[in-house]
PDB file of C-alpha atoms in Angstrom:
ATOM      1  CA  GLU A1094      20.752  -3.065   1.707  1.00 57.00           C
ATOM      2  CA  THR A1095      18.099  -3.740  -0.874  1.00 71.00           C
ATOM      3  CA  GLY A1096      14.570  -2.535  -1.475  1.00 92.00           C
ATOM      4  CA  VAL A1097      13.013  -0.013   0.870  1.00 96.00           C
ATOM      5  CA  THR A1098      14.238   0.305   4.446  1.00 96.00           C
ATOM      6  CA  GLN A1099      12.693   2.177   7.350  1.00 97.00           C
ATOM      7  CA  THR A1100      14.052   3.176  10.739  1.00 97.00           C
ATOM      8  CA  PRO A1101      13.220   2.877  13.495  1.00 97.00           C
ATOM      9  CA  ARG A1102      10.991  -0.197  13.298  1.00 95.00           C
ATOM     10  CA  HIS A1103       9.289   0.688  16.571  1.00 96.00           C
ATOM     11  CA  LEU A1104       8.879   4.051  18.273  1.00 95.00           C
ATOM     12  CA  VAL A1105       7.170   5.085  21.498  1.00 95.00           C
ATOM     13  CA  MET A1106       6.849   8.800  22.114  1.00 92.00           C
ATOM     14  CA  GLY A1107       5.049  11.221  24.374  1.00 89.00           C
ATOM     15  CA  MET A1108       2.747  13.901  23.053  1.00 87.00           C
ATOM     16  CA  THR A1109       5.339  16.629  23.598  1.00 87.00           C
ATOM     17  CA  ASN A1110       8.239  14.828  21.919  1.00 87.00           C
ATOM     18  CA  LYS A1111       9.761  15.525  18.535  1.00 93.00           C
ATOM     19  CA  LYS A1112      10.914  12.525  16.548  1.00 95.00           C
ATOM     20  CA  SER A1113      11.630  11.629  12.933  1.00 97.00           C
ATOM     21  CA  LEU A1114      10.984   8.554  10.830  1.00 98.00           C
ATOM     22  CA  LYS A1115      13.458   7.724   8.104  1.00 98.00           C
ATOM     23  CA  CYS A1116      12.972   5.889   4.831  1.00 98.00           C
ATOM     24  CA  GLU A1117      15.583   4.945   2.256  1.00 97.00           C
ATOM     25  CA  GLN A1118      15.017   3.271  -1.099  1.00 96.00           C
ATOM     26  CA  HIS A1119      17.721   1.394  -2.985  1.00 94.00           C
ATOM     27  CA  LEU A1120      15.681   0.790  -6.147  1.00 90.00           C
ATOM     28  CA  GLY A1121      16.617   3.866  -8.164  1.00 88.00           C
ATOM     29  CA  HIS A1122      13.041   5.118  -8.057  1.00 88.00           C
ATOM     30  CA  ASN A1123      12.008   8.740  -8.475  1.00 87.00           C
ATOM     31  CA  ALA A1124       8.880   8.877  -6.315  1.00 89.00           C
ATOM     32  CA  MET A1125       8.387   8.206  -2.596  1.00 92.00           C
ATOM     33  CA  TYR A1126       5.306   8.001  -0.406  1.00 93.00           C
ATOM     34  CA  TRP A1127       4.216   8.019   3.221  1.00 95.00           C
ATOM     35  CA  TYR A1128       1.192   5.961   4.227  1.00 95.00           C
ATOM     36  CA  LYS A1129      -0.575   5.492   7.541  1.00 94.00           C
ATOM     37  CA  GLN A1130      -2.166   2.181   8.454  1.00 92.00           C
ATOM     38  CA  SER A1131      -4.491   2.224  11.454  1.00 89.00           C
ATOM     39  CA  ALA A1132      -6.210  -0.847  12.825  1.00 83.00           C
ATOM     40  CA  LYS A1133      -9.083  -2.067  10.647  1.00 77.00           C
ATOM     41  CA  LYS A1134      -8.674   0.781   8.170  1.00 84.00           C
ATOM     42  CA  PRO A1135      -7.293   0.862   4.650  1.00 86.00           C
ATOM     43  CA  LEU A1136      -3.858   2.283   4.017  1.00 89.00           C
ATOM     44  CA  GLU A1137      -4.160   6.058   3.909  1.00 90.00           C
ATOM     45  CA  LEU A1138      -1.882   8.039   1.632  1.00 90.00           C
ATOM     46  CA  MET A1139      -0.295  10.948   3.492  1.00 93.00           C
ATOM     47  CA  PHE A1140       2.334  12.437   1.204  1.00 92.00           C
ATOM     48  CA  VAL A1141       3.764  11.903  -2.254  1.00 90.00           C
ATOM     49  CA  TYR A1142       7.087  13.175  -3.499  1.00 90.00           C
ATOM     50  CA  SER A1143       8.013  12.939  -7.149  1.00 84.00           C
ATOM     51  CA  LEU A1144      11.505  14.009  -8.209  1.00 80.00           C
ATOM     52  CA  GLU A1145      11.954  15.371  -4.675  1.00 79.00           C
ATOM     53  CA  GLU A1146       9.016  17.741  -4.941  1.00 82.00           C
ATOM     54  CA  ARG A1147       5.861  17.270  -2.925  1.00 82.00           C
ATOM     55  CA  VAL A1148       3.025  16.613  -5.358  1.00 78.00           C
ATOM     56  CA  GLU A1149       0.323  15.391  -2.999  1.00 77.00           C
ATOM     57  CA  ASN A1150      -0.662  16.214   0.555  1.00 77.00           C
ATOM     58  CA  ASN A1151      -3.890  14.540   1.501  1.00 75.00           C
ATOM     59  CA  SER A1152      -4.966  17.034   4.164  1.00 83.00           C
ATOM     60  CA  VAL A1153      -2.567  15.697   6.758  1.00 91.00           C
ATOM     61  CA  PRO A1154      -2.316  17.662  10.042  1.00 93.00           C
ATOM     62  CA  SER A1155       0.674  19.975  10.295  1.00 92.00           C
ATOM     63  CA  ARG A1156       2.062  17.955  13.212  1.00 94.00           C
ATOM     64  CA  PHE A1157       3.338  15.643  10.462  1.00 95.00           C
ATOM     65  CA  SER A1158       6.038  17.269   8.359  1.00 95.00           C
ATOM     66  CA  PRO A1159       7.699  15.412   5.480  1.00 95.00           C
ATOM     67  CA  GLU A1160      11.121  16.070   4.034  1.00 95.00           C
ATOM     68  CA  CYS A1161      12.658  14.641   0.880  1.00 94.00           C
ATOM     69  CA  PRO A1162      16.292  15.785   0.550  1.00 93.00           C
ATOM     70  CA  ASN A1163      16.997  13.548  -2.460  1.00 92.00           C
ATOM     71  CA  SER A1164      15.348  10.809  -4.482  1.00 90.00           C
ATOM     72  CA  SER A1165      16.596   8.057  -2.152  1.00 94.00           C
ATOM     73  CA  HIS A1166      15.637   9.467   1.238  1.00 96.00           C
ATOM     74  CA  LEU A1167      12.372  10.476   2.827  1.00 97.00           C
ATOM     75  CA  PHE A1168      11.721  11.660   6.364  1.00 97.00           C
ATOM     76  CA  LEU A1169       8.581  12.189   8.389  1.00 97.00           C
ATOM     77  CA  HIS A1170       9.082  14.650  11.225  1.00 97.00           C
ATOM     78  CA  LEU A1171       6.677  14.235  14.117  1.00 96.00           C
ATOM     79  CA  HIS A1172       5.771  16.940  16.637  1.00 94.00           C
ATOM     80  CA  THR A1173       3.107  17.131  19.371  1.00 93.00           C
ATOM     81  CA  LEU A1174       1.326  14.030  18.199  1.00 93.00           C
ATOM     82  CA  GLN A1175      -1.917  12.699  19.642  1.00 93.00           C
ATOM     83  CA  PRO A1176      -2.636   9.160  20.883  1.00 93.00           C
ATOM     84  CA  GLU A1177      -4.893   8.627  17.847  1.00 93.00           C
ATOM     85  CA  ASP A1178      -1.801   9.045  15.651  1.00 95.00           C
ATOM     86  CA  SER A1179      -0.572   5.669  16.894  1.00 95.00           C
ATOM     87  CA  ALA A1180      -0.370   3.482  13.799  1.00 95.00           C
ATOM     88  CA  LEU A1181       1.946   1.716  11.386  1.00 95.00           C
ATOM     89  CA  TYR A1182       3.664   4.235   9.127  1.00 97.00           C
ATOM     90  CA  LEU A1183       4.728   2.823   5.795  1.00 97.00           C
ATOM     91  CA  CYS A1184       7.068   4.262   3.224  1.00 97.00           C
ATOM     92  CA  ALA A1185       6.918   3.247  -0.422  1.00 94.00           C
ATOM     93  CA  SER A1186       8.729   4.104  -3.619  1.00 92.00           C
ATOM     94  CA  SER A1187       8.010   3.766  -7.314  1.00 88.00           C
ATOM     95  CA  GLN A1188       9.241   4.797 -10.715  1.00 83.00           C
ATOM     96  CA  ARG A1189       6.965   7.336 -12.326  1.00 76.00           C
ATOM     97  CA  PRO A1190       7.564   7.181 -16.054  1.00 66.00           C
ATOM     98  CA  GLY A1191       5.476  10.154 -17.026  1.00 61.00           C
ATOM     99  CA  THR A1192       2.221  12.002 -16.879  1.00 53.00           C
ATOM    100  CA  GLY A1193      -0.978   9.972 -16.790  1.00 43.00           C
ATOM    101  CA  PHE A1194       0.608   6.636 -15.966  1.00 49.00           C
ATOM    102  CA  THR A1195       0.141   4.605 -12.824  1.00 53.00           C
ATOM    103  CA  ASP A1196       2.879   2.552 -11.310  1.00 69.00           C
ATOM    104  CA  THR A1197       3.630  -0.213  -8.862  1.00 82.00           C
ATOM    105  CA  GLN A1198       4.766   0.837  -5.431  1.00 88.00           C
ATOM    106  CA  TYR A1199       7.246  -1.059  -3.285  1.00 91.00           C
ATOM    107  CA  PHE A1200       6.910  -0.798   0.453  1.00 95.00           C
ATOM    108  CA  GLY A1201       9.260  -0.743   3.399  1.00 96.00           C
ATOM    109  CA  PRO A1202       8.588  -2.777   6.559  1.00 95.00           C
ATOM    110  CA  GLY A1203       7.029   0.155   8.390  1.00 96.00           C
ATOM    111  CA  THR A1204       7.510   1.924  11.705  1.00 97.00           C
ATOM    112  CA  ARG A1205       5.113   0.949  14.470  1.00 95.00           C
ATOM    113  CA  LEU A1206       4.427   4.222  16.294  1.00 96.00           C
ATOM    114  CA  THR A1207       2.830   4.457  19.729  1.00 95.00           C
ATOM    115  CA  VAL A1208       1.944   7.863  21.130  1.00 94.00           C
ATOM    116  CA  LEU A1209       1.393   7.928  24.884  1.00 92.00           C
TER     117      LEU A1209
ATOM    118  CA  ASP B1458     -17.050   6.400   1.257  1.00 73.00           C
ATOM    119  CA  GLN B1459     -14.730   3.536   0.415  1.00 83.00           C
ATOM    120  CA  GLN B1460     -13.860   3.280  -3.254  1.00 90.00           C
ATOM    121  CA  VAL B1461     -12.203  -0.125  -2.901  1.00 94.00           C
ATOM    122  CA  LYS B1462     -13.944  -2.749  -0.811  1.00 95.00           C
ATOM    123  CA  GLN B1463     -12.831  -6.117   0.413  1.00 96.00           C
ATOM    124  CA  ASN B1464     -15.955  -7.390   2.105  1.00 93.00           C
ATOM    125  CA  SER B1465     -14.461 -10.537   3.577  1.00 95.00           C
ATOM    126  CA  PRO B1466     -12.119  -9.717   6.465  1.00 94.00           C
ATOM    127  CA  SER B1467     -10.917 -13.300   6.620  1.00 96.00           C
ATOM    128  CA  LEU B1468     -10.815 -16.528   4.625  1.00 97.00           C
ATOM    129  CA  SER B1469      -9.746 -20.017   5.639  1.00 98.00           C
ATOM    130  CA  VAL B1470      -8.726 -22.611   3.056  1.00 98.00           C
ATOM    131  CA  GLN B1471      -7.270 -26.101   3.149  1.00 97.00           C
ATOM    132  CA  GLU B1472      -3.792 -26.616   1.737  1.00 97.00           C
ATOM    133  CA  GLY B1473      -3.884 -27.653  -1.917  1.00 97.00           C
ATOM    134  CA  ARG B1474      -7.297 -26.116  -2.557  1.00 97.00           C
ATOM    135  CA  ILE B1475      -8.076 -22.871  -4.342  1.00 98.00           C
ATOM    136  CA  SER B1476      -8.185 -19.548  -2.501  1.00 98.00           C
ATOM    137  CA  ILE B1477     -10.394 -16.851  -4.017  1.00 98.00           C
ATOM    138  CA  LEU B1478     -10.085 -13.330  -2.680  1.00 98.00           C
ATOM    139  CA  ASN B1479     -12.571 -10.745  -3.869  1.00 98.00           C
ATOM    140  CA  CYS B1480     -12.481  -7.008  -4.322  1.00 98.00           C
ATOM    141  CA  ASP B1481     -15.133  -4.531  -5.482  1.00 97.00           C
ATOM    142  CA  TYR B1482     -14.654  -0.952  -6.527  1.00 96.00           C
ATOM    143  CA  THR B1483     -16.964   1.969  -7.151  1.00 95.00           C
ATOM    144  CA  ASN B1484     -14.904   4.427  -9.208  1.00 89.00           C
ATOM    145  CA  SER B1485     -15.372   3.699 -12.908  1.00 90.00           C
ATOM    146  CA  MET B1486     -12.225   5.733 -13.641  1.00 86.00           C
ATOM    147  CA  PHE B1487     -10.011   3.092 -12.046  1.00 88.00           C
ATOM    148  CA  ASP B1488      -7.953   1.435 -14.747  1.00 86.00           C
ATOM    149  CA  TYR B1489      -5.104  -0.269 -12.937  1.00 88.00           C
ATOM    150  CA  PHE B1490      -5.451  -2.809 -10.162  1.00 92.00           C
ATOM    151  CA  LEU B1491      -2.943  -4.483  -7.893  1.00 93.00           C
ATOM    152  CA  TRP B1492      -2.802  -7.123  -5.194  1.00 96.00           C
ATOM    153  CA  TYR B1493      -0.382  -6.886  -2.309  1.00 96.00           C
ATOM    154  CA  LYS B1494       0.437  -9.479   0.317  1.00 96.00           C
ATOM    155  CA  LYS B1495       1.396  -8.519   3.851  1.00 94.00           C
ATOM    156  CA  TYR B1496       2.962 -10.663   6.545  1.00 92.00           C
ATOM    157  CA  PRO B1497       2.947  -9.486  10.185  1.00 86.00           C
ATOM    158  CA  ALA B1498       5.720  -6.998  10.986  1.00 79.00           C
ATOM    159  CA  GLU B1499       6.480  -6.499   7.287  1.00 86.00           C
ATOM    160  CA  GLY B1500       5.380  -3.995   4.677  1.00 91.00           C
ATOM    161  CA  PRO B1501       3.033  -4.976   1.843  1.00 94.00           C
ATOM    162  CA  THR B1502       4.700  -6.890  -0.973  1.00 93.00           C
ATOM    163  CA  PHE B1503       3.545  -6.456  -4.558  1.00 92.00           C
ATOM    164  CA  LEU B1504       2.021  -9.648  -5.893  1.00 95.00           C
ATOM    165  CA  ILE B1505       0.303  -9.127  -9.235  1.00 95.00           C
ATOM    166  CA  SER B1506      -1.412  -6.396 -11.208  1.00 92.00           C
ATOM    167  CA  ILE B1507      -3.829  -6.019 -14.093  1.00 93.00           C
ATOM    168  CA  SER B1508      -4.641  -3.204 -16.456  1.00 89.00           C
ATOM    169  CA  SER B1509      -8.236  -2.482 -17.434  1.00 88.00           C
ATOM    170  CA  ILE B1510      -7.509  -3.453 -21.025  1.00 89.00           C
ATOM    171  CA  LYS B1511      -7.226  -7.066 -19.852  1.00 92.00           C
ATOM    172  CA  ASP B1512      -9.597  -9.365 -18.031  1.00 95.00           C
ATOM    173  CA  LYS B1513      -7.038 -11.862 -16.776  1.00 97.00           C
ATOM    174  CA  ASN B1514      -3.416 -11.909 -15.738  1.00 96.00           C
ATOM    175  CA  GLU B1515      -1.566 -14.962 -14.546  1.00 97.00           C
ATOM    176  CA  ASP B1516       1.715 -15.412 -12.699  1.00 96.00           C
ATOM    177  CA  GLY B1517       2.472 -18.910 -11.508  1.00 97.00           C
ATOM    178  CA  ARG B1518      -0.061 -19.942  -8.873  1.00 97.00           C
ATOM    179  CA  PHE B1519      -1.627 -16.480  -8.844  1.00 98.00           C
ATOM    180  CA  THR B1520      -4.276 -15.291 -11.293  1.00 98.00           C
ATOM    181  CA  VAL B1521      -6.177 -12.020 -11.174  1.00 98.00           C
ATOM    182  CA  PHE B1522      -9.513 -11.675 -12.958  1.00 98.00           C
ATOM    183  CA  LEU B1523     -11.125  -8.352 -13.768  1.00 97.00           C
ATOM    184  CA  ASN B1524     -14.822  -7.869 -14.524  1.00 97.00           C
ATOM    185  CA  LYS B1525     -15.176  -4.221 -15.467  1.00 95.00           C
ATOM    186  CA  SER B1526     -18.934  -4.285 -15.946  1.00 95.00           C
ATOM    187  CA  ALA B1527     -19.364  -5.594 -12.412  1.00 96.00           C
ATOM    188  CA  LYS B1528     -16.508  -3.450 -11.039  1.00 96.00           C
ATOM    189  CA  HIS B1529     -15.122  -6.586  -9.484  1.00 97.00           C
ATOM    190  CA  LEU B1530     -11.763  -8.282  -9.382  1.00 97.00           C
ATOM    191  CA  SER B1531     -10.597 -11.450  -7.768  1.00 98.00           C
ATOM    192  CA  LEU B1532      -7.323 -13.136  -6.929  1.00 98.00           C
ATOM    193  CA  HIS B1533      -7.106 -16.889  -7.322  1.00 98.00           C
ATOM    194  CA  ILE B1534      -4.343 -18.856  -5.651  1.00 98.00           C
ATOM    195  CA  VAL B1535      -4.053 -22.459  -6.690  1.00 97.00           C
ATOM    196  CA  PRO B1536      -2.879 -24.635  -5.132  1.00 97.00           C
ATOM    197  CA  SER B1537      -2.878 -22.785  -1.820  1.00 98.00           C
ATOM    198  CA  GLN B1538       0.094 -23.311   0.474  1.00 97.00           C
ATOM    199  CA  PRO B1539       0.535 -22.594   4.200  1.00 97.00           C
ATOM    200  CA  GLY B1540       3.117 -19.938   3.290  1.00 96.00           C
ATOM    201  CA  ASP B1541       0.369 -18.021   1.515  1.00 97.00           C
ATOM    202  CA  SER B1542      -1.198 -17.223   4.882  1.00 97.00           C
ATOM    203  CA  ALA B1543      -1.099 -13.426   5.055  1.00 97.00           C
ATOM    204  CA  VAL B1544      -3.280 -10.355   4.656  1.00 96.00           C
ATOM    205  CA  TYR B1545      -4.063  -9.566   1.018  1.00 97.00           C
ATOM    206  CA  PHE B1546      -4.785  -6.000  -0.042  1.00 96.00           C
ATOM    207  CA  CYS B1547      -6.492  -4.967  -3.216  1.00 96.00           C
ATOM    208  CA  ALA B1548      -5.536  -1.549  -4.636  1.00 93.00           C
ATOM    209  CA  ALA B1549      -6.709   0.532  -7.575  1.00 91.00           C
ATOM    210  CA  SER B1550      -5.722   3.709  -9.331  1.00 85.00           C
ATOM    211  CA  ALA B1551      -6.989   6.001 -12.065  1.00 80.00           C
ATOM    212  CA  LYS B1552      -4.987   7.917 -14.589  1.00 64.00           C
ATOM    213  CA  LYS B1553      -5.160  11.592 -13.846  1.00 53.00           C
ATOM    214  CA  TYR B1554      -4.789  14.128 -16.566  1.00 40.00           C
ATOM    215  CA  GLY B1555      -3.117  17.448 -16.360  1.00 35.00           C
ATOM    216  CA  GLY B1556       0.167  16.397 -14.870  1.00 36.00           C
ATOM    217  CA  SER B1557      -0.705  14.432 -11.754  1.00 42.00           C
ATOM    218  CA  GLN B1558      -0.485  10.646 -11.758  1.00 53.00           C
ATOM    219  CA  GLY B1559      -2.797   8.120 -10.235  1.00 60.00           C
ATOM    220  CA  ASN B1560      -2.369   7.276  -6.581  1.00 79.00           C
ATOM    221  CA  LEU B1561      -3.265   3.912  -5.133  1.00 86.00           C
ATOM    222  CA  ILE B1562      -6.507   3.449  -3.203  1.00 88.00           C
ATOM    223  CA  PHE B1563      -6.408   0.398  -0.946  1.00 92.00           C
ATOM    224  CA  GLY B1564      -9.031  -1.915   0.457  1.00 94.00           C
ATOM    225  CA  LYS B1565      -9.017  -2.948   4.114  1.00 93.00           C
ATOM    226  CA  GLY B1566      -7.520  -6.345   3.368  1.00 95.00           C
ATOM    227  CA  THR B1567      -8.529  -9.980   3.709  1.00 96.00           C
ATOM    228  CA  LYS B1568      -6.665 -12.270   6.064  1.00 96.00           C
ATOM    229  CA  LEU B1569      -6.053 -15.621   4.391  1.00 98.00           C
ATOM    230  CA  SER B1570      -5.283 -18.681   6.489  1.00 98.00           C
ATOM    231  CA  VAL B1571      -4.165 -21.798   4.660  1.00 97.00           C
ATOM    232  CA  LYS B1572      -4.374 -24.860   6.905  1.00 96.00           C
ATOM    233  CA  PRO B1573      -2.093 -27.865   6.403  1.00 93.00           C
TER     234      PRO B1573
END
């Protein structure tokens, strides 16, 4: 496997279900991200992990819970979602060389989530 | 309010001609800009970037121009090919001081169609 992979690629869940999205990066990067892409909206940053510590949480509802057990894996745990949470969820990774520097992010293919 | 704007949701170009995709931004602190390309059912793929210390960056058929005074950047593709048909996202970031690094702010995207 190369690059950034995400599973599952498609997910349909009811509002009372609990499910998890998985992301794995094979690029040796030290930062990972979750984004949400809704129809006709820009990509919205949800969470950022750098060196396995959460450094950003852009006011995401608590029904989304991220987990980063190591620098290669990132999970997004989903619980009691709403239909408006239906979207494409994208994972990305990058190498953060140090304070005050921006970087290029590499994306996975995404998980298309539908909440019924 | 959107900090990165792609005002054209779609663009249609004939094969062999030039494609020009535009992007405007409002935050004068942005100092790093990227273009991503996205095919259906795939994640965004990094295409080209430019730092604010430059006004042009070229990579093969792709050239990005930055006009800081106008807060405007553009992506030129020449010659355009049918395989270039995709959604193109503009993204920008600003260096943050005090330990946190710049996160990417995305535009809504422009769908490019290159006709044979």
